[in-house]
Amino acid sequence: MQRCHDYIEALEEERRKIQVFQRELPLCLELVSQAIESCRQQMSGTTQEYFHGQSECSEQTSSDGPVLEEFIPIKKTSDDEDEQQSHQPNDNKDKNNDKSGKKSDWLRSVQLWNQTPDPPVKEDTPKKIPSMEVKKNGGAFHPFKRDKAVGTNPTSAPSAATSSTAETATGCSSGSRKEEKEGQSQRKARRCWSPELHRRFLHALQQLGGSHVATPKQIRELMKVDGLTNDEVKSHLQKYRLHTRRPNPAIQHNGNPQAPQFVVVGGIWVPPPEYTAVAATTSSGEATGVTTANGIYAPVASVPPSHPQGSTQRQQPMKPKKSQSEERGSHSEGGVQSNSPATSSSTHTTTTSPVF
DNA sequence: TACTAAATAT
DNA sequence: CATATTTAGT
C-alpha cells in the first residue's frame, strides 16, 4: 500500500513536470494521468475487485486528484495562441460507458497541436489570410478586431530618437498621417529611414565590415535605435545591397565626356570601398585601396578599377547559398575586383550624394 | 503607368 | 538569414 502510494506521488510529480509540455507531450501527460488514476483505484479498492479494464477509469469519481481540472474544453476559437494549454483530450464527461470514441479524440487533439489550429473557424485566422475575400469589405465592419501583437510599440511616433540627435522626422514626405484605423489588415506602419537612421545603418555596416558580411541582427544591435526591428533592418539591407550592387549600368560612357565631372553614381548607396579602414582590424581589405573611411558620402575618387562592381561585392558567381558568415577573415576576394577592364573608360566618377 | 521603399511571405 | 513577393507612396 505504501509503495503504491509513493508510486502515485512519484507519478504526480512527473505529471507536474510534463504538464509544462502539454503541447509537446499530450499523450505522455494523458498516460501518466491514467496511470495515476488506475493506481488510485486499485488502491482504494484493494479489496474491491474493481476491474479497471483498460485504464480507462475516470478520474473524477473520486477525483481527489487535483489535477485535471485544467481541462478546458477548449476550442480553438480564440485565435490567441497559447490558450490551449491544458487541452486535455478527454473531456470525458461520459467516460466509462463508451470507450470507443476516446482514442480518436486523442488523436484528434494531437493533430491540432501540430498544426492547423482552427480549421473549423472561418474567420479569425490568426494571421494573414492569403487573400480571398480580403479586401472586400473595405472597412465595412470587421467584427473581430485584430489586435496587433506587437502593436503598441512606439512606432507611430517616430520620435524614438534614440539618444543624440533626434533624427527629426525629416524626409518622409507628407506629414505623419497614420490612420489609426487598426481595423483591418494592420500592416505595420512604414518606417521611414531618415538620413540619420541611414547614417547609423551605414556606420554599423562599416563596423561590421561591409554590407555583405553584416547581418541584420548585428546591424540592428549596433545601431542601437530603439523601436527598430530586425525585419526593418533586413529590408533596408536588402535594398541597400541591391542598390549598391548595380549602381548604374547606364551612365558611364554615354557620351558626354565633357561636362559632368561627376556623376551621381548612386548616392549614398554606393559607398563602395570604404570599410577598409575599419577592416583593418579584421583584415579583409577586400576593397583595394581607396581609403576613405569617410562617413557617409564617400566621394569615390576615381579608382576606375574598383568601380562599382568590382569592389565591394562580387562573390556572386558561385556559391549561391549558405555561406557567407565566416568569410571576413581574410579573403581578399580572390581575384576579381582587380582588373579594371576597360569598362570605365569613364573618366571620373565622383559621387555626389544627393540627398537621401 | 513605372518605380521605389518598406512590409511581409517563402 | 537570403530572397521573393506584395502593398503603398511618388
Tab-separated table of C-alpha atoms (C1' of nucleotides) in Angstrom:
chain	number	residue	atom	x	y	z
A	1	MET	CA	0.000	0.000	0.000
A	2	GLN	CA	2.645	2.365	0.999
A	3	ARG	CA	4.625	1.612	-2.024
A	4	CYS	CA	1.691	2.199	-4.172
A	5	HIS	CA	1.151	5.469	-2.554
A	6	ASP	CA	4.694	6.505	-3.133
A	7	TYR	CA	4.405	5.412	-6.628
A	8	ILE	CA	1.453	7.587	-7.163
A	9	GLU	CA	3.153	10.515	-5.696
A	10	ALA	CA	6.094	9.979	-7.883
A	11	LEU	CA	3.849	9.845	-10.853
A	12	GLU	CA	2.154	13.003	-9.884
A	13	GLU	CA	5.428	14.647	-9.592
A	14	GLU	CA	6.221	13.565	-13.061
A	15	ARG	CA	2.991	14.772	-14.295
A	16	ARG	CA	3.639	18.168	-12.957
A	17	LYS	CA	6.760	18.295	-14.972
A	18	ILE	CA	5.123	17.043	-18.032
A	19	GLN	CA	2.375	19.467	-17.699
A	20	VAL	CA	4.666	22.155	-18.760
A	21	PHE	CA	4.996	20.471	-22.043
A	22	GLN	CA	1.462	19.678	-22.652
A	23	ARG	CA	1.649	20.732	-26.148
A	24	GLU	CA	4.597	18.668	-26.911
A	25	LEU	CA	3.673	15.640	-24.945
A	26	PRO	CA	-0.041	15.394	-24.821
A	27	LEU	CA	-0.124	11.679	-24.857
A	28	CYS	CA	2.516	11.397	-22.275
A	29	LEU	CA	0.551	13.529	-19.963
A	30	GLU	CA	-2.508	11.598	-20.611
A	31	LEU	CA	-0.858	8.296	-19.982
A	32	VAL	CA	0.620	9.374	-16.748
A	33	SER	CA	-2.708	10.672	-15.647
A	34	GLN	CA	-4.286	7.438	-16.420
A	35	ALA	CA	-1.644	5.504	-14.639
A	36	ILE	CA	-2.165	7.550	-11.573
A	37	GLU	CA	-5.806	7.120	-11.748
A	38	SER	CA	-5.510	3.440	-12.160
A	39	CYS	CA	-3.296	3.138	-9.205
A	40	ARG	CA	-5.632	5.103	-7.120
A	41	GLN	CA	-8.481	2.995	-7.967
A	42	GLN	CA	-6.590	-0.070	-7.369
A	43	MET	CA	-5.624	1.142	-4.007
A	44	SER	CA	-8.884	2.392	-2.930
A	45	GLY	CA	-10.469	-0.754	-3.872
A	46	THR	CA	-7.831	-3.133	-2.933
A	47	THR	CA	-10.428	-5.323	-1.733
A	48	GLN	CA	-12.759	-4.169	-4.217
A	49	GLU	CA	-12.196	-6.045	-7.283
A	50	TYR	CA	-12.755	-3.189	-9.385
A	51	PHE	CA	-11.652	-4.085	-12.680
A	52	HIS	CA	-10.420	-1.144	-14.251
A	53	GLY	CA	-10.278	-2.683	-17.544
A	54	GLN	CA	-8.164	-0.705	-19.614
A	55	SER	CA	-7.069	2.060	-17.505
A	56	GLU	CA	-9.890	3.942	-18.632
A	57	CYS	CA	-11.029	4.936	-15.340
A	58	SER	CA	-12.381	8.235	-14.998
A	59	GLU	CA	-10.633	10.339	-12.704
A	60	GLN	CA	-13.434	12.251	-11.495
A	61	THR	CA	-15.107	9.689	-9.477
A	62	SER	CA	-13.035	10.048	-6.507
A	63	SER	CA	-11.052	12.598	-8.098
A	64	ASP	CA	-9.272	13.745	-5.234
A	65	GLY	CA	-6.814	14.235	-7.871
A	66	PRO	CA	-6.432	17.851	-8.034
A	67	VAL	CA	-5.452	17.528	-11.401
A	68	LEU	CA	-7.337	17.732	-14.257
A	69	GLU	CA	-9.398	20.473	-13.712
A	70	GLU	CA	-7.438	22.246	-16.072
A	71	PHE	CA	-9.321	20.760	-18.717
A	72	ILE	CA	-10.619	23.347	-20.621
A	73	PRO	CA	-12.825	22.159	-23.168
A	74	ILE	CA	-11.146	24.397	-25.301
A	75	LYS	CA	-11.895	25.002	-28.612
A	76	LYS	CA	-9.621	26.783	-30.674
A	77	THR	CA	-11.868	29.571	-31.224
A	78	SER	CA	-9.920	32.305	-29.883
A	79	ASP	CA	-7.029	32.839	-32.006
A	80	ASP	CA	-4.892	33.595	-29.150
A	81	GLU	CA	-2.319	31.144	-29.079
A	82	ASP	CA	-1.399	29.509	-26.009
A	83	GLU	CA	-4.599	29.275	-24.535
A	84	GLN	CA	-4.731	25.825	-25.439
A	85	GLN	CA	-2.694	24.909	-22.654
A	86	SER	CA	-4.416	22.300	-20.997
A	87	HIS	CA	-6.201	20.684	-23.610
A	88	GLN	CA	-6.842	17.534	-22.061
A	89	PRO	CA	-8.017	15.288	-24.643
A	90	ASN	CA	-10.577	13.591	-22.767
A	91	ASP	CA	-13.022	15.806	-21.506
A	92	ASN	CA	-14.581	12.743	-20.553
A	93	LYS	CA	-17.807	13.629	-19.441
A	94	ASP	CA	-19.030	10.333	-20.227
A	95	LYS	CA	-16.218	8.141	-19.627
A	96	ASN	CA	-16.884	4.625	-18.964
A	97	ASN	CA	-19.737	3.959	-20.994
A	98	ASP	CA	-18.203	4.435	-24.206
A	99	LYS	CA	-14.730	3.573	-24.671
A	100	SER	CA	-14.708	3.707	-28.310
A	101	GLY	CA	-14.711	7.335	-29.034
A	102	LYS	CA	-11.855	8.174	-26.840
A	103	LYS	CA	-8.971	7.184	-28.766
A	104	SER	CA	-9.972	9.061	-31.715
A	105	ASP	CA	-10.399	12.073	-29.603
A	106	TRP	CA	-6.894	11.912	-28.592
A	107	LEU	CA	-5.642	11.668	-31.970
A	108	ARG	CA	-7.652	14.490	-32.998
A	109	SER	CA	-6.302	16.694	-30.416
A	110	VAL	CA	-2.838	15.721	-31.142
A	111	GLN	CA	-3.186	16.804	-34.595
A	112	LEU	CA	-4.478	20.057	-33.552
A	113	TRP	CA	-1.410	20.681	-31.673
A	114	ASN	CA	0.700	20.009	-34.523
A	115	GLN	CA	-0.857	22.453	-36.711
A	116	THR	CA	-3.932	23.717	-38.247
A	117	PRO	CA	-5.145	25.403	-35.282
A	118	ASP	CA	-8.551	26.013	-36.320
A	119	PRO	CA	-9.824	24.507	-39.351
A	120	PRO	CA	-13.315	24.989	-38.431
A	121	VAL	CA	-13.400	28.507	-37.606
A	122	LYS	CA	-13.780	30.598	-40.537
A	123	GLU	CA	-12.645	33.949	-39.701
A	124	ASP	CA	-10.408	34.733	-37.037
A	125	THR	CA	-7.469	33.440	-38.719
A	126	PRO	CA	-4.538	34.400	-36.764
A	127	LYS	CA	-2.663	35.999	-39.410
A	128	LYS	CA	-2.971	36.614	-42.905
A	129	ILE	CA	-5.463	35.111	-44.873
A	130	PRO	CA	-3.924	34.611	-48.143
A	131	SER	CA	-6.213	36.743	-49.893
A	132	MET	CA	-9.542	35.622	-50.773
A	133	GLU	CA	-12.091	37.780	-49.534
A	134	VAL	CA	-9.819	40.172	-48.054
A	135	LYS	CA	-10.397	43.488	-49.400
A	136	LYS	CA	-13.970	43.229	-49.951
A	137	ASN	CA	-15.173	44.968	-47.028
A	138	GLY	CA	-13.230	47.930	-47.425
A	139	GLY	CA	-13.681	48.732	-43.949
A	140	ALA	CA	-17.173	47.857	-43.661
A	141	PHE	CA	-17.053	46.143	-40.464
A	142	HIS	CA	-14.804	43.729	-39.053
A	143	PRO	CA	-16.402	42.475	-36.054
A	144	PHE	CA	-13.349	40.915	-34.874
A	145	LYS	CA	-10.669	43.182	-34.154
A	146	ARG	CA	-7.315	42.061	-34.883
A	147	ASP	CA	-5.232	43.160	-32.183
A	148	LYS	CA	-1.813	43.583	-33.156
A	149	ALA	CA	0.512	41.662	-31.220
A	150	VAL	CA	3.344	43.897	-31.489
A	151	GLY	CA	1.313	46.871	-31.959
A	152	THR	CA	1.643	49.258	-29.256
A	153	ASN	CA	5.179	49.664	-29.984
A	154	PRO	CA	6.296	53.138	-30.296
A	155	THR	CA	6.431	53.120	-33.931
A	156	SER	CA	3.862	55.514	-34.716
A	157	ALA	CA	5.603	58.192	-33.010
A	158	PRO	CA	8.714	58.417	-34.906
A	159	SER	CA	10.302	60.012	-32.082
A	160	ALA	CA	12.220	57.215	-30.699
A	161	ALA	CA	15.037	59.402	-31.271
A	162	THR	CA	17.410	57.279	-29.545
A	163	SER	CA	19.777	59.414	-27.875
A	164	SER	CA	21.519	62.104	-29.594
A	165	THR	CA	20.068	63.899	-32.398
A	166	ALA	CA	16.578	63.421	-32.596
A	167	GLU	CA	16.534	62.376	-36.059
A	168	THR	CA	13.849	64.632	-36.951
A	169	ALA	CA	11.266	63.050	-38.893
A	170	THR	CA	12.636	64.597	-41.918
A	171	GLY	CA	12.096	63.083	-45.133
A	172	CYS	CA	9.124	61.075	-45.035
A	173	SER	CA	7.106	63.099	-47.184
A	174	SER	CA	3.761	64.065	-46.182
A	175	GLY	CA	3.395	64.501	-42.604
A	176	SER	CA	2.517	61.792	-40.408
A	177	ARG	CA	-0.699	60.544	-41.251
A	178	LYS	CA	-1.172	57.440	-39.596
A	179	GLU	CA	-4.526	56.304	-39.845
A	180	GLU	CA	-5.264	54.887	-36.604
A	181	LYS	CA	-7.694	52.644	-38.120
A	182	GLU	CA	-6.482	49.499	-36.872
A	183	GLY	CA	-9.450	47.888	-38.122
A	184	GLN	CA	-8.057	45.682	-40.626
A	185	SER	CA	-5.053	44.451	-42.073
A	186	GLN	CA	-2.835	46.223	-39.797
A	187	ARG	CA	0.142	46.463	-41.888
A	188	LYS	CA	2.898	47.873	-39.919
A	189	ALA	CA	3.335	51.499	-40.438
A	190	ARG	CA	6.129	52.153	-42.764
A	191	ARG	CA	9.261	53.145	-41.137
A	192	CYS	CA	10.926	55.954	-42.759
A	193	TRP	CA	14.634	55.729	-42.945
A	194	SER	CA	15.680	59.187	-42.199
A	195	PRO	CA	19.158	60.245	-43.060
A	196	GLU	CA	20.098	59.935	-39.502
A	197	LEU	CA	18.856	56.456	-39.379
A	198	HIS	CA	20.595	55.575	-42.534
A	199	ARG	CA	23.724	57.053	-41.195
A	200	ARG	CA	23.613	54.796	-38.274
A	201	PHE	CA	22.936	51.992	-40.567
A	202	LEU	CA	25.989	52.753	-42.590
A	203	HIS	CA	28.047	53.167	-39.568
A	204	ALA	CA	27.044	49.833	-38.291
A	205	LEU	CA	27.712	48.362	-41.644
A	206	GLN	CA	31.104	49.791	-41.615
A	207	GLN	CA	31.887	48.408	-38.261
A	208	LEU	CA	30.760	45.058	-39.279
A	209	GLY	CA	32.818	45.017	-42.335
A	210	GLY	CA	30.575	45.626	-45.221
A	211	SER	CA	27.104	45.041	-46.323
A	212	HIS	CA	27.837	41.589	-47.365
A	213	VAL	CA	29.092	40.258	-44.199
A	214	ALA	CA	26.916	42.167	-41.884
A	215	THR	CA	23.722	40.616	-40.814
A	216	PRO	CA	20.532	42.374	-39.982
A	217	LYS	CA	20.647	41.452	-36.403
A	218	GLN	CA	24.139	42.651	-35.869
A	219	ILE	CA	23.383	45.806	-37.643
A	220	ARG	CA	20.391	46.470	-35.589
A	221	GLU	CA	22.305	45.927	-32.453
A	222	LEU	CA	24.954	48.316	-33.459
A	223	MET	CA	22.557	50.940	-34.462
A	224	LYS	CA	21.035	50.992	-31.118
A	225	VAL	CA	17.897	52.548	-32.243
A	226	ASP	CA	15.083	51.508	-30.183
A	227	GLY	CA	11.995	50.631	-31.940
A	228	LEU	CA	13.892	49.257	-34.841
A	229	THR	CA	13.227	45.700	-35.725
A	230	ASN	CA	15.244	43.085	-37.439
A	231	ASP	CA	12.847	42.939	-40.262
A	232	GLU	CA	13.161	46.575	-40.910
A	233	VAL	CA	16.866	46.391	-40.964
A	234	LYS	CA	16.720	43.353	-43.086
A	235	SER	CA	14.574	45.029	-45.612
A	236	HIS	CA	16.730	48.070	-45.675
A	237	LEU	CA	19.803	45.982	-46.061
A	238	GLN	CA	18.260	44.207	-48.937
A	239	LYS	CA	17.559	47.405	-50.664
A	240	TYR	CA	20.964	48.675	-49.863
A	241	ARG	CA	22.642	45.690	-51.345
A	242	LEU	CA	20.548	45.940	-54.365
A	243	HIS	CA	21.432	49.499	-54.943
A	244	THR	CA	24.962	49.145	-54.187
A	245	ARG	CA	25.409	46.320	-56.495
A	246	ARG	CA	24.103	47.831	-59.584
A	247	PRO	CA	24.947	51.386	-59.268
A	248	ASN	CA	24.170	52.036	-62.665
A	249	PRO	CA	24.959	50.478	-65.841
A	250	ALA	CA	23.865	53.208	-67.982
A	251	ILE	CA	25.718	56.235	-67.186
A	252	GLN	CA	29.285	55.717	-67.795
A	253	HIS	CA	30.353	56.163	-71.185
A	254	ASN	CA	27.407	57.725	-72.654
A	255	GLY	CA	28.672	60.451	-74.466
A	256	ASN	CA	29.168	63.418	-72.546
A	257	PRO	CA	32.639	63.363	-71.585
A	258	GLN	CA	32.687	66.936	-71.213
A	259	ALA	CA	30.637	68.480	-68.677
A	260	PRO	CA	29.690	66.256	-65.955
A	261	GLN	CA	32.578	65.952	-63.839
A	262	PHE	CA	30.663	63.946	-61.543
A	263	VAL	CA	28.026	61.604	-61.927
A	264	VAL	CA	25.793	60.530	-59.390
A	265	VAL	CA	26.580	57.054	-59.135
A	266	GLY	CA	24.368	56.044	-56.548
A	267	GLY	CA	24.165	58.481	-53.945
A	268	ILE	CA	24.572	57.115	-50.651
A	269	TRP	CA	24.116	53.701	-51.674
A	270	VAL	CA	27.303	53.221	-53.283
A	271	PRO	CA	29.842	53.609	-50.752
A	272	PRO	CA	31.891	51.042	-52.275
A	273	PRO	CA	35.125	50.539	-50.916
A	274	GLU	CA	35.345	52.051	-47.661
A	275	TYR	CA	35.103	49.815	-44.775
A	276	THR	CA	38.628	49.065	-45.380
A	277	ALA	CA	39.760	51.309	-42.771
A	278	VAL	CA	37.826	49.542	-40.268
A	279	ALA	CA	38.521	46.374	-41.850
A	280	ALA	CA	41.984	46.809	-40.807
A	281	THR	CA	41.054	45.366	-37.603
A	282	THR	CA	39.753	42.333	-39.024
A	283	SER	CA	41.595	42.303	-42.059
A	284	SER	CA	39.915	41.839	-45.113
A	285	GLY	CA	40.503	44.693	-47.090
A	286	GLU	CA	38.864	43.318	-49.950
A	287	ALA	CA	38.497	46.597	-51.336
A	288	THR	CA	41.517	47.808	-52.887
A	289	GLY	CA	42.848	50.995	-51.900
A	290	VAL	CA	40.593	53.773	-51.541
A	291	THR	CA	40.843	54.520	-48.055
A	292	THR	CA	38.298	56.999	-47.261
A	293	ALA	CA	36.904	55.966	-44.161
A	294	ASN	CA	34.661	58.745	-44.607
A	295	GLY	CA	31.379	58.981	-43.222
A	296	ILE	CA	28.685	58.561	-45.470
A	297	TYR	CA	29.314	60.113	-48.592
A	298	ALA	CA	32.397	58.917	-49.987
A	299	PRO	CA	33.481	60.587	-52.954
A	300	VAL	CA	34.933	57.772	-54.608
A	301	ALA	CA	37.881	59.168	-56.075
A	302	SER	CA	38.209	57.848	-59.412
A	303	VAL	CA	39.557	54.484	-58.905
A	304	PRO	CA	38.427	53.277	-62.085
A	305	PRO	CA	39.269	49.837	-61.277
A	306	SER	CA	37.205	49.210	-58.400
A	307	HIS	CA	34.304	50.977	-59.635
A	308	PRO	CA	31.008	49.781	-58.801
A	309	GLN	CA	31.109	46.286	-59.444
A	310	GLY	CA	34.445	45.027	-58.899
A	311	SER	CA	34.992	46.079	-55.493
A	312	THR	CA	32.536	45.705	-52.939
A	313	GLN	CA	30.673	42.812	-53.667
A	314	ARG	CA	31.042	40.231	-56.112
A	315	GLN	CA	31.072	36.820	-54.995
A	316	GLN	CA	28.075	36.094	-56.629
A	317	PRO	CA	29.115	33.837	-59.327
A	318	MET	CA	29.101	30.760	-57.387
A	319	LYS	CA	28.082	29.801	-54.015
A	320	PRO	CA	24.611	30.856	-54.152
A	321	LYS	CA	23.704	29.589	-50.858
A	322	LYS	CA	24.631	29.168	-47.366
A	323	SER	CA	27.903	30.517	-46.691
A	324	GLN	CA	28.873	33.824	-46.017
A	325	SER	CA	29.205	34.163	-42.442
A	326	GLU	CA	32.649	33.052	-41.817
A	327	GLU	CA	34.312	34.786	-44.615
A	328	ARG	CA	35.628	38.007	-43.466
A	329	GLY	CA	38.716	36.530	-42.037
A	330	SER	CA	40.862	37.209	-44.873
A	331	HIS	CA	39.689	36.667	-48.253
A	332	SER	CA	40.932	39.281	-50.344
A	333	GLU	CA	38.399	38.423	-52.724
A	334	GLY	CA	40.036	36.004	-54.882
A	335	GLY	CA	40.835	37.706	-57.953
A	336	VAL	CA	38.105	39.611	-59.340
A	337	GLN	CA	37.928	43.142	-58.476
A	338	SER	CA	41.360	43.823	-59.503
A	339	ASN	CA	41.386	44.381	-63.113
A	340	SER	CA	39.582	47.161	-64.448
A	341	PRO	CA	38.540	46.208	-67.733
A	342	ALA	CA	38.035	48.953	-69.885
A	343	THR	CA	34.674	49.470	-68.713
A	344	SER	CA	35.236	52.602	-67.208
A	345	SER	CA	36.955	54.373	-69.664
A	346	SER	CA	34.986	56.687	-68.000
A	347	THR	CA	36.548	59.409	-66.643
A	348	HIS	CA	35.830	60.094	-63.280
A	349	THR	CA	33.333	59.004	-61.121
A	350	THR	CA	32.860	61.161	-58.424
A	351	THR	CA	29.968	60.703	-56.496
A	352	THR	CA	27.927	63.133	-55.026
A	353	SER	CA	25.398	62.116	-52.804
A	354	PRO	CA	22.240	63.672	-53.319
A	355	VAL	CA	20.132	63.756	-50.518
A	356	PHE	CA	18.782	60.692	-49.463
B	1	DT	C1'	1.919	53.837	-65.504
B	2	DA	C1'	6.549	52.847	-63.926
B	3	DC	C1'	9.377	52.846	-59.885
B	4	DT	C1'	10.892	52.735	-55.354
B	5	DA	C1'	10.639	51.731	-50.400
B	6	DA	C1'	9.200	49.145	-46.864
B	7	DA	C1'	6.462	45.155	-45.174
B	8	DT	C1'	5.709	40.553	-45.383
B	9	DA	C1'	5.960	35.818	-47.266
B	10	DT	C1'	8.926	31.800	-48.584
C	1	DC	C1'	19.320	34.850	-42.907
C	2	DA	C1'	18.534	35.456	-48.006
C	3	DT	C1'	15.201	36.233	-51.459
C	4	DA	C1'	10.839	36.801	-53.439
C	5	DT	C1'	6.505	38.935	-53.473
C	6	DT	C1'	3.132	42.277	-52.041
C	7	DT	C1'	1.467	46.782	-50.674
C	8	DA	C1'	1.991	51.590	-50.845
C	9	DG	C1'	3.597	56.209	-51.883
C	10	DT	C1'	5.657	59.014	-55.752
